[in-house]
mmCIF file with all atom_site columns, C-alpha atoms in Angstrom:
data_model
loop_
_atom_site.group_PDB
_atom_site.id
_atom_site.type_symbol
_atom_site.label_atom_id
_atom_site.label_alt_id
_atom_site.label_comp_id
_atom_site.label_asym_id
_atom_site.label_entity_id
_atom_site.label_seq_id
_atom_site.pdbx_PDB_ins_code
_atom_site.Cartn_x
_atom_site.Cartn_y
_atom_site.Cartn_z
_atom_site.occupancy
_atom_site.B_iso_or_equiv
_atom_site.pdbx_formal_charge
_atom_site.auth_seq_id
_atom_site.auth_comp_id
_atom_site.auth_asym_id
_atom_site.auth_atom_id
_atom_site.pdbx_PDB_model_num
ATOM 1   C CA . ASN A 1 1   ? -22.177 -45.312 113.996 1.00 85.00 ? 1   ASN A CA 1
ATOM 2   C CA . LEU A 1 2   ? -23.559 -48.508 112.551 1.00 90.00 ? 2   LEU A CA 1
ATOM 3   C CA . ARG A 1 3   ? -23.373 -51.552 114.835 1.00 91.00 ? 3   ARG A CA 1
ATOM 4   C CA . PRO A 1 4   ? -24.173 -55.247 114.319 1.00 93.00 ? 4   PRO A CA 1
ATOM 5   C CA . GLY A 1 5   ? -27.826 -56.119 114.977 1.00 92.00 ? 5   GLY A CA 1
ATOM 6   C CA . GLU A 1 6   ? -28.950 -52.484 114.880 1.00 94.00 ? 6   GLU A CA 1
ATOM 7   C CA . ASP A 1 7   ? -31.454 -53.155 112.107 1.00 94.00 ? 7   ASP A CA 1
ATOM 8   C CA . ASP A 1 8   ? -33.084 -56.008 114.043 1.00 94.00 ? 8   ASP A CA 1
ATOM 9   C CA . GLU A 1 9   ? -33.270 -53.887 117.195 1.00 94.00 ? 9   GLU A CA 1
ATOM 10  C CA . ALA A 1 10  ? -34.836 -50.986 115.274 1.00 95.00 ? 10  ALA A CA 1
ATOM 11  C CA . ARG A 1 11  ? -37.418 -53.258 113.605 1.00 94.00 ? 11  ARG A CA 1
ATOM 12  C CA . THR A 1 12  ? -38.344 -54.772 116.988 1.00 93.00 ? 12  THR A CA 1
ATOM 13  C CA . ARG A 1 13  ? -38.687 -51.329 118.568 1.00 90.00 ? 13  ARG A CA 1
ATOM 14  C CA . ARG A 1 14  ? -40.717 -50.051 115.594 1.00 93.00 ? 14  ARG A CA 1
ATOM 15  C CA . ASN A 1 15  ? -43.027 -53.059 115.924 1.00 91.00 ? 15  ASN A CA 1
ATOM 16  C CA . LEU A 1 16  ? -43.578 -52.277 119.622 1.00 88.00 ? 16  LEU A CA 1
ATOM 17  C CA . ILE A 1 17  ? -44.342 -48.616 118.961 1.00 89.00 ? 17  ILE A CA 1
ATOM 18  C CA . THR A 1 18  ? -46.617 -49.433 116.031 1.00 89.00 ? 18  THR A CA 1
ATOM 19  C CA . HIS A 1 19  ? -48.609 -51.874 118.156 1.00 90.00 ? 19  HIS A CA 1
ATOM 20  C CA . ALA A 1 20  ? -48.387 -49.909 121.422 1.00 89.00 ? 20  ALA A CA 1
ATOM 21  C CA . GLU A 1 21  ? -52.133 -49.562 121.923 1.00 88.00 ? 21  GLU A CA 1
ATOM 22  C CA . GLN A 1 22  ? -52.810 -53.231 121.228 1.00 90.00 ? 22  GLN A CA 1
ATOM 23  C CA . ILE A 1 23  ? -49.939 -54.316 123.505 1.00 89.00 ? 23  ILE A CA 1
ATOM 24  C CA . TYR A 1 24  ? -51.218 -52.062 126.292 1.00 89.00 ? 24  TYR A CA 1
ATOM 25  C CA . THR A 1 25  ? -54.789 -53.358 125.991 1.00 89.00 ? 25  THR A CA 1
ATOM 26  C CA . LEU A 1 26  ? -53.844 -57.028 125.881 1.00 92.00 ? 26  LEU A CA 1
ATOM 27  C CA . ALA A 1 27  ? -51.220 -56.787 128.659 1.00 91.00 ? 27  ALA A CA 1
ATOM 28  C CA . ALA A 1 28  ? -53.706 -54.911 130.886 1.00 89.00 ? 28  ALA A CA 1
ATOM 29  C CA . LYS A 1 29  ? -56.383 -57.531 130.212 1.00 90.00 ? 29  LYS A CA 1
ATOM 30  C CA . ALA A 1 30  ? -53.985 -60.384 131.023 1.00 91.00 ? 30  ALA A CA 1
ATOM 31  C CA . TYR A 1 31  ? -52.794 -58.604 134.181 1.00 90.00 ? 31  TYR A CA 1
ATOM 32  C CA . GLU A 1 32  ? -56.341 -58.007 135.328 1.00 89.00 ? 32  GLU A CA 1
ATOM 33  C CA . SER A 1 33  ? -57.278 -61.651 134.724 1.00 88.00 ? 33  SER A CA 1
ATOM 34  C CA . LEU A 1 34  ? -54.317 -62.830 136.752 1.00 89.00 ? 34  LEU A CA 1
ATOM 35  C CA . TYR A 1 35  ? -54.288 -60.285 139.544 1.00 83.00 ? 35  TYR A CA 1
ATOM 36  C CA . GLU A 1 36  ? -57.052 -57.715 139.769 1.00 82.00 ? 36  GLU A CA 1
ATOM 37  C CA . SER A 1 37  ? -60.471 -59.258 138.991 1.00 74.00 ? 37  SER A CA 1
ATOM 38  C CA . ASP A 1 38  ? -62.272 -59.304 142.346 1.00 71.00 ? 38  ASP A CA 1
ATOM 39  C CA . GLY A 1 39  ? -62.798 -62.905 143.303 1.00 64.00 ? 39  GLY A CA 1
ATOM 40  C CA . GLU A 1 40  ? -62.241 -63.941 139.698 1.00 79.00 ? 40  GLU A CA 1
ATOM 41  C CA . ALA A 1 41  ? -58.500 -63.284 139.454 1.00 87.00 ? 41  ALA A CA 1
ATOM 42  C CA . ALA A 1 42  ? -56.272 -66.296 138.979 1.00 90.00 ? 42  ALA A CA 1
ATOM 43  C CA . ILE A 1 43  ? -54.144 -65.273 141.972 1.00 89.00 ? 43  ILE A CA 1
ATOM 44  C CA . ASP A 1 44  ? -57.265 -65.241 144.222 1.00 88.00 ? 44  ASP A CA 1
ATOM 45  C CA . ARG A 1 45  ? -58.241 -68.700 143.007 1.00 89.00 ? 45  ARG A CA 1
ATOM 46  C CA . MET A 1 46  ? -54.696 -69.959 143.629 1.00 92.00 ? 46  MET A CA 1
ATOM 47  C CA . ASP A 1 47  ? -54.822 -68.538 147.162 1.00 92.00 ? 47  ASP A CA 1
ATOM 48  C CA . ALA A 1 48  ? -58.057 -70.436 147.756 1.00 92.00 ? 48  ALA A CA 1
ATOM 49  C CA . ALA A 1 49  ? -56.515 -73.602 146.335 1.00 95.00 ? 49  ALA A CA 1
ATOM 50  C CA . LEU A 1 50  ? -53.404 -73.148 148.503 1.00 95.00 ? 50  LEU A CA 1
ATOM 51  C CA . SER A 1 51  ? -55.591 -72.748 151.586 1.00 95.00 ? 51  SER A CA 1
ATOM 52  C CA . ALA A 1 52  ? -57.451 -75.965 150.774 1.00 96.00 ? 52  ALA A CA 1
ATOM 53  C CA . VAL A 1 53  ? -54.209 -77.864 150.060 1.00 96.00 ? 53  VAL A CA 1
ATOM 54  C CA . ALA A 1 54  ? -52.732 -76.591 153.362 1.00 96.00 ? 54  ALA A CA 1
ATOM 55  C CA . GLU A 1 55  ? -55.645 -78.199 155.181 1.00 96.00 ? 55  GLU A CA 1
ATOM 56  C CA . LEU A 1 56  ? -55.063 -81.386 153.158 1.00 96.00 ? 56  LEU A CA 1
ATOM 57  C CA . GLN A 1 57  ? -51.402 -81.347 154.202 1.00 96.00 ? 57  GLN A CA 1
ATOM 58  C CA . ALA A 1 58  ? -52.447 -81.384 157.830 1.00 95.00 ? 58  ALA A CA 1
ATOM 59  C CA . ILE A 1 59  ? -54.420 -84.546 157.148 1.00 95.00 ? 59  ILE A CA 1
ATOM 60  C CA . ASP A 1 60  ? -52.015 -86.343 154.798 1.00 96.00 ? 60  ASP A CA 1
ATOM 61  C CA . PRO A 1 61  ? -48.334 -85.438 154.088 1.00 94.00 ? 61  PRO A CA 1
ATOM 62  C CA . ARG A 1 62  ? -48.682 -86.758 150.524 1.00 94.00 ? 62  ARG A CA 1
ATOM 63  C CA . PHE A 1 63  ? -50.130 -83.321 149.672 1.00 96.00 ? 63  PHE A CA 1
ATOM 64  C CA . ASN A 1 64  ? -46.794 -81.607 150.472 1.00 96.00 ? 64  ASN A CA 1
ATOM 65  C CA . ALA A 1 65  ? -45.538 -81.961 146.886 1.00 96.00 ? 65  ALA A CA 1
ATOM 66  C CA . ILE A 1 66  ? -48.808 -80.543 145.533 1.00 96.00 ? 66  ILE A CA 1
ATOM 67  C CA . ALA A 1 67  ? -48.566 -77.616 147.956 1.00 96.00 ? 67  ALA A CA 1
ATOM 68  C CA . GLU A 1 68  ? -44.980 -76.877 146.867 1.00 96.00 ? 68  GLU A CA 1
ATOM 69  C CA . THR A 1 69  ? -45.903 -77.005 143.184 1.00 96.00 ? 69  THR A CA 1
ATOM 70  C CA . LEU A 1 70  ? -48.973 -74.832 143.686 1.00 96.00 ? 70  LEU A CA 1
ATOM 71  C CA . SER A 1 71  ? -46.934 -72.355 145.752 1.00 96.00 ? 71  SER A CA 1
ATOM 72  C CA . ALA A 1 72  ? -44.293 -72.134 142.957 1.00 97.00 ? 72  ALA A CA 1
ATOM 73  C CA . LEU A 1 73  ? -47.085 -71.693 140.410 1.00 95.00 ? 73  LEU A CA 1
ATOM 74  C CA . ARG A 1 74  ? -48.516 -68.813 142.456 1.00 94.00 ? 74  ARG A CA 1
ATOM 75  C CA . ALA A 1 75  ? -45.063 -67.167 142.674 1.00 95.00 ? 75  ALA A CA 1
ATOM 76  C CA . ASN A 1 76  ? -44.629 -67.534 138.894 1.00 95.00 ? 76  ASN A CA 1
ATOM 77  C CA . THR A 1 77  ? -48.102 -66.078 138.342 1.00 93.00 ? 77  THR A CA 1
ATOM 78  C CA . GLN A 1 78  ? -47.231 -63.114 140.543 1.00 93.00 ? 78  GLN A CA 1
ATOM 79  C CA . ASP A 1 79  ? -43.955 -62.594 138.584 1.00 94.00 ? 79  ASP A CA 1
ATOM 80  C CA . ILE A 1 80  ? -45.842 -62.762 135.291 1.00 94.00 ? 80  ILE A CA 1
ATOM 81  C CA . SER A 1 81  ? -48.405 -60.274 136.603 1.00 92.00 ? 81  SER A CA 1
ATOM 82  C CA . THR A 1 82  ? -45.632 -57.851 137.578 1.00 90.00 ? 82  THR A CA 1
ATOM 83  C CA . GLU A 1 83  ? -44.037 -58.196 134.154 1.00 92.00 ? 83  GLU A CA 1
ATOM 84  C CA . LEU A 1 84  ? -47.373 -57.595 132.404 1.00 91.00 ? 84  LEU A CA 1
ATOM 85  C CA . ARG A 1 85  ? -48.007 -54.517 134.543 1.00 89.00 ? 85  ARG A CA 1
ATOM 86  C CA . GLY A 1 86  ? -44.564 -53.279 133.514 1.00 89.00 ? 86  GLY A CA 1
ATOM 87  C CA . PHE A 1 87  ? -45.622 -53.492 129.863 1.00 84.00 ? 87  PHE A CA 1
ATOM 88  C CA . THR A 1 88  ? -48.716 -51.425 130.536 1.00 85.00 ? 88  THR A CA 1
ATOM 89  C CA . GLU A 1 89  ? -46.610 -48.752 132.252 1.00 85.00 ? 89  GLU A CA 1
ATOM 90  C CA . ALA A 1 90  ? -43.705 -48.714 129.807 1.00 81.00 ? 90  ALA A CA 1
ATOM 91  C CA . ILE A 1 91  ? -45.320 -48.935 126.379 1.00 80.00 ? 91  ILE A CA 1
ATOM 92  C CA . GLU A 1 92  ? -46.181 -45.684 124.678 1.00 81.00 ? 92  GLU A CA 1
ATOM 93  C CA . TYR A 1 93  ? -46.911 -44.617 121.119 1.00 81.00 ? 93  TYR A CA 1
ATOM 94  C CA . ASP A 1 94  ? -44.293 -42.033 120.116 1.00 85.00 ? 94  ASP A CA 1
ATOM 95  C CA . PRO A 1 95  ? -44.683 -40.789 116.521 1.00 89.00 ? 95  PRO A CA 1
ATOM 96  C CA . LYS A 1 96  ? -41.343 -38.940 116.646 1.00 93.00 ? 96  LYS A CA 1
ATOM 97  C CA . GLU A 1 97  ? -39.437 -42.080 117.669 1.00 90.00 ? 97  GLU A CA 1
ATOM 98  C CA . LEU A 1 98  ? -41.333 -44.058 115.030 1.00 91.00 ? 98  LEU A CA 1
ATOM 99  C CA . ASP A 1 99  ? -40.237 -41.562 112.342 1.00 94.00 ? 99  ASP A CA 1
ATOM 100 C CA . GLU A 1 100 ? -36.633 -41.743 113.576 1.00 94.00 ? 100 GLU A CA 1
ATOM 101 C CA . LEU A 1 101 ? -36.681 -45.557 113.478 1.00 94.00 ? 101 LEU A CA 1
ATOM 102 C CA . ASN A 1 102 ? -38.164 -45.592 109.971 1.00 94.00 ? 102 ASN A CA 1
ATOM 103 C CA . HIS A 1 103 ? -35.531 -43.083 108.817 1.00 96.00 ? 103 HIS A CA 1
ATOM 104 C CA . ARG A 1 104 ? -32.696 -45.134 110.346 1.00 95.00 ? 104 ARG A CA 1
ATOM 105 C CA . LEU A 1 105 ? -34.004 -48.362 108.825 1.00 95.00 ? 105 LEU A CA 1
ATOM 106 C CA . ALA A 1 106 ? -34.155 -46.639 105.413 1.00 95.00 ? 106 ALA A CA 1
ATOM 107 C CA . GLN A 1 107 ? -30.520 -45.500 105.845 1.00 95.00 ? 107 GLN A CA 1
ATOM 108 C CA . ILE A 1 108 ? -29.460 -49.027 106.736 1.00 95.00 ? 108 ILE A CA 1
ATOM 109 C CA . ALA A 1 109 ? -31.347 -50.413 103.718 1.00 95.00 ? 109 ALA A CA 1
ATOM 110 C CA . ASP A 1 110 ? -29.523 -47.914 101.444 1.00 95.00 ? 110 ASP A CA 1
ATOM 111 C CA . LEU A 1 111 ? -26.171 -48.953 102.927 1.00 95.00 ? 111 LEU A CA 1
ATOM 112 C CA . LYS A 1 112 ? -27.012 -52.628 102.391 1.00 94.00 ? 112 LYS A CA 1
ATOM 113 C CA . ARG A 1 113 ? -27.951 -51.970 98.787  1.00 93.00 ? 113 ARG A CA 1
ATOM 114 C CA . LYS A 1 114 ? -24.657 -50.153 98.147  1.00 94.00 ? 114 LYS A CA 1
ATOM 115 C CA . PHE A 1 115 ? -22.103 -51.969 100.285 1.00 92.00 ? 115 PHE A CA 1
ATOM 116 C CA . GLY A 1 116 ? -23.311 -55.438 101.314 1.00 89.00 ? 116 GLY A CA 1
ATOM 117 C CA . ASP A 1 117 ? -26.308 -57.511 102.229 1.00 92.00 ? 117 ASP A CA 1
ATOM 118 C CA . SER A 1 118 ? -25.781 -57.290 105.996 1.00 93.00 ? 118 SER A CA 1
ATOM 119 C CA . ILE A 1 119 ? -24.477 -54.861 108.591 1.00 94.00 ? 119 ILE A CA 1
ATOM 120 C CA . ASP A 1 120 ? -21.439 -57.118 109.068 1.00 93.00 ? 120 ASP A CA 1
ATOM 121 C CA . ALA A 1 121 ? -20.668 -56.876 105.332 1.00 94.00 ? 121 ALA A CA 1
ATOM 122 C CA . ILE A 1 122 ? -21.054 -53.080 105.468 1.00 94.00 ? 122 ILE A CA 1
ATOM 123 C CA . LEU A 1 123 ? -18.685 -52.861 108.433 1.00 94.00 ? 123 LEU A CA 1
ATOM 124 C CA . VAL A 1 124 ? -16.089 -55.009 106.606 1.00 94.00 ? 124 VAL A CA 1
ATOM 125 C CA . TYR A 1 125 ? -16.419 -52.724 103.574 1.00 94.00 ? 125 TYR A CA 1
ATOM 126 C CA . ARG A 1 126 ? -15.904 -49.678 105.817 1.00 93.00 ? 126 ARG A CA 1
ATOM 127 C CA . GLU A 1 127 ? -12.788 -51.219 107.393 1.00 93.00 ? 127 GLU A CA 1
ATOM 128 C CA . ASN A 1 128 ? -11.341 -51.991 103.956 1.00 95.00 ? 128 ASN A CA 1
ATOM 129 C CA . ALA A 1 129 ? -12.134 -48.503 102.660 1.00 94.00 ? 129 ALA A CA 1
ATOM 130 C CA . THR A 1 130 ? -10.590 -46.927 105.759 1.00 93.00 ? 130 THR A CA 1
ATOM 131 C CA . ALA A 1 131 ? -7.426  -48.998 105.306 1.00 94.00 ? 131 ALA A CA 1
ATOM 132 C CA . GLU A 1 132 ? -7.246  -47.978 101.638 1.00 93.00 ? 132 GLU A CA 1
ATOM 133 C CA . ILE A 1 133 ? -7.617  -44.292 102.540 1.00 93.00 ? 133 ILE A CA 1
ATOM 134 C CA . GLU A 1 134 ? -4.880  -44.631 105.153 1.00 91.00 ? 134 GLU A CA 1
ATOM 135 C CA . ARG A 1 135 ? -2.586  -46.264 102.555 1.00 88.00 ? 135 ARG A CA 1
ATOM 136 C CA . PHE A 1 136 ? -3.390  -43.432 100.162 1.00 89.00 ? 136 PHE A CA 1
ATOM 137 C CA . ASP A 1 137 ? -2.714  -40.815 102.848 1.00 89.00 ? 137 ASP A CA 1
ATOM 138 C CA . ARG A 1 138 ? 0.664   -42.439 103.577 1.00 89.00 ? 138 ARG A CA 1
ATOM 139 C CA . ARG A 1 139 ? 1.726   -42.530 99.909  1.00 91.00 ? 139 ARG A CA 1
ATOM 140 C CA . ASP A 1 140 ? 3.602   -39.192 100.096 1.00 88.00 ? 140 ASP A CA 1
ATOM 141 C CA . GLN A 1 141 ? 5.640   -40.420 103.042 1.00 89.00 ? 141 GLN A CA 1
ATOM 142 C CA . GLN A 1 142 ? 6.242   -43.761 101.349 1.00 89.00 ? 142 GLN A CA 1
ATOM 143 C CA . LEU A 1 143 ? 7.355   -41.980 98.160  1.00 91.00 ? 143 LEU A CA 1
ATOM 144 C CA . ALA A 1 144 ? 9.717   -39.743 100.150 1.00 92.00 ? 144 ALA A CA 1
ATOM 145 C CA . ASP A 1 145 ? 11.126  -42.818 101.908 1.00 93.00 ? 145 ASP A CA 1
ATOM 146 C CA . LEU A 1 146 ? 11.666  -44.563 98.551  1.00 94.00 ? 146 LEU A CA 1
ATOM 147 C CA . ARG A 1 147 ? 13.395  -41.498 97.095  1.00 94.00 ? 147 ARG A CA 1
ATOM 148 C CA . GLU A 1 148 ? 15.644  -41.305 100.145 1.00 95.00 ? 148 GLU A CA 1
ATOM 149 C CA . ARG A 1 149 ? 16.533  -45.003 99.822  1.00 95.00 ? 149 ARG A CA 1
ATOM 150 C CA . HIS A 1 150 ? 17.149  -44.549 96.090  1.00 96.00 ? 150 HIS A CA 1
ATOM 151 C CA . ALA A 1 151 ? 19.462  -41.582 96.728  1.00 95.00 ? 151 ALA A CA 1
ATOM 152 C CA . ALA A 1 152 ? 21.393  -43.514 99.406  1.00 95.00 ? 152 ALA A CA 1
ATOM 153 C CA . GLN A 1 153 ? 21.729  -46.573 97.177  1.00 96.00 ? 153 GLN A CA 1
ATOM 154 C CA . SER A 1 154 ? 22.799  -44.403 94.205  1.00 96.00 ? 154 SER A CA 1
ATOM 155 C CA . LYS A 1 155 ? 25.454  -42.742 96.362  1.00 95.00 ? 155 LYS A CA 1
ATOM 156 C CA . THR A 1 156 ? 26.709  -46.147 97.514  1.00 95.00 ? 156 THR A CA 1
ATOM 157 C CA . ALA A 1 157 ? 26.718  -47.446 93.930  1.00 96.00 ? 157 ALA A CA 1
ATOM 158 C CA . ASN A 1 158 ? 28.694  -44.372 92.750  1.00 95.00 ? 158 ASN A CA 1
ATOM 159 C CA . LYS A 1 159 ? 31.290  -44.881 95.494  1.00 95.00 ? 159 LYS A CA 1
ATOM 160 C CA . ILE A 1 160 ? 31.659  -48.542 94.561  1.00 96.00 ? 160 ILE A CA 1
ATOM 161 C CA . ALA A 1 161 ? 31.898  -47.636 90.844  1.00 95.00 ? 161 ALA A CA 1
ATOM 162 C CA . GLN A 1 162 ? 34.600  -45.023 91.576  1.00 95.00 ? 162 GLN A CA 1
ATOM 163 C CA . ALA A 1 163 ? 36.539  -47.527 93.674  1.00 95.00 ? 163 ALA A CA 1
ATOM 164 C CA . VAL A 1 164 ? 36.309  -50.178 90.940  1.00 96.00 ? 164 VAL A CA 1
ATOM 165 C CA . SER A 1 165 ? 37.313  -47.615 88.287  1.00 95.00 ? 165 SER A CA 1
ATOM 166 C CA . SER A 1 166 ? 40.298  -46.529 90.375  1.00 94.00 ? 166 SER A CA 1
ATOM 167 C CA . LYS A 1 167 ? 41.435  -50.124 90.843  1.00 95.00 ? 167 LYS A CA 1
ATOM 168 C CA . ARG A 1 168 ? 40.909  -50.824 87.142  1.00 95.00 ? 168 ARG A CA 1
ATOM 169 C CA . ARG A 1 169 ? 43.072  -47.826 86.142  1.00 93.00 ? 169 ARG A CA 1
ATOM 170 C CA . ALA A 1 170 ? 45.779  -48.889 88.598  1.00 94.00 ? 170 ALA A CA 1
ATOM 171 C CA . ALA A 1 171 ? 45.671  -52.448 87.290  1.00 94.00 ? 171 ALA A CA 1
ATOM 172 C CA . ALA A 1 172 ? 45.733  -51.165 83.686  1.00 91.00 ? 172 ALA A CA 1
ATOM 173 C CA . THR A 1 173 ? 48.834  -49.066 84.414  1.00 89.00 ? 173 THR A CA 1
ATOM 174 C CA . LYS A 1 174 ? 50.621  -52.097 85.947  1.00 92.00 ? 174 LYS A CA 1
ATOM 175 C CA . LEU A 1 175 ? 49.547  -54.318 83.060  1.00 91.00 ? 175 LEU A CA 1
ATOM 176 C CA . ASP A 1 176 ? 50.740  -51.727 80.526  1.00 90.00 ? 176 ASP A CA 1
ATOM 177 C CA . LYS A 1 177 ? 54.186  -51.640 82.165  1.00 87.00 ? 177 LYS A CA 1
ATOM 178 C CA . LYS A 1 178 ? 54.448  -55.427 82.241  1.00 90.00 ? 178 LYS A CA 1
ATOM 179 C CA . ILE A 1 179 ? 53.384  -55.837 78.618  1.00 88.00 ? 179 ILE A CA 1
ATOM 180 C CA . THR A 1 180 ? 55.739  -53.055 77.483  1.00 86.00 ? 180 THR A CA 1
ATOM 181 C CA . ALA A 1 181 ? 58.602  -54.742 79.375  1.00 86.00 ? 181 ALA A CA 1
ATOM 182 C CA . ALA A 1 182 ? 57.677  -58.116 77.848  1.00 87.00 ? 182 ALA A CA 1
ATOM 183 C CA . LEU A 1 183 ? 57.640  -56.597 74.350  1.00 85.00 ? 183 LEU A CA 1
ATOM 184 C CA . GLN A 1 184 ? 61.072  -55.052 74.982  1.00 84.00 ? 184 GLN A CA 1
ATOM 185 C CA . ASP A 1 185 ? 62.326  -58.435 76.150  1.00 84.00 ? 185 ASP A CA 1
ATOM 186 C CA . LEU A 1 186 ? 61.053  -59.999 72.950  1.00 86.00 ? 186 LEU A CA 1
ATOM 187 C CA . GLY A 1 187 ? 63.123  -57.603 70.943  1.00 82.00 ? 187 GLY A CA 1
ATOM 188 C CA . MET A 1 188 ? 60.413  -55.273 69.959  1.00 82.00 ? 188 MET A CA 1
ATOM 189 C CA . LYS A 1 189 ? 62.139  -52.034 70.666  1.00 77.00 ? 189 LYS A CA 1
ATOM 190 C CA . GLY A 1 190 ? 59.713  -49.143 71.026  1.00 73.00 ? 190 GLY A CA 1
ATOM 191 C CA . GLY A 1 191 ? 56.765  -51.565 71.407  1.00 68.00 ? 191 GLY A CA 1
ATOM 192 C CA . ALA A 1 192 ? 54.194  -50.281 73.831  1.00 64.00 ? 192 ALA A CA 1
ATOM 193 C CA . LEU A 1 193 ? 50.598  -51.001 74.784  1.00 63.00 ? 193 LEU A CA 1
ATOM 194 C CA . GLU A 1 194 ? 48.269  -48.055 74.832  1.00 64.00 ? 194 GLU A CA 1
#
């Protein structure tokens, strides 16, 4: 059940599992800096900046563009925070899965060593081998078909040969009579062609 890109996917997943604790710690730290540090979180500071810019907008409309940009930046920060929190909830060290990934990667490496330097090359090799096996499996039927064709063609050839032989004998009998008559006409009494 090998599929293209499986080795890259397995290596990426193995890397995540191997570094699960570090990913959790760093993602949690980044999330906290952006969203959960009381008064110190980036989102709190952006809220304060948005409040100040809103007051500036009331004074001068030239601050509208700054307010829009800052508002988009806050929304992006919130999206990033949600994504980081997702990493902290989803990542987990699983030694069983890690063993399975290492085993699968070793199998793929063995296949590459034997049948090609990439999964695509291995799959092409498998297709060719499958086609060869199918040709081999069909050889008995192909041989039976060839024997049947040979028998039919032999039968046809025998019929044609018999017809030609019959015509040749008939022509030989006619020719014999004509030559015998011609010899008689030439004065060769008792002359005959055999």
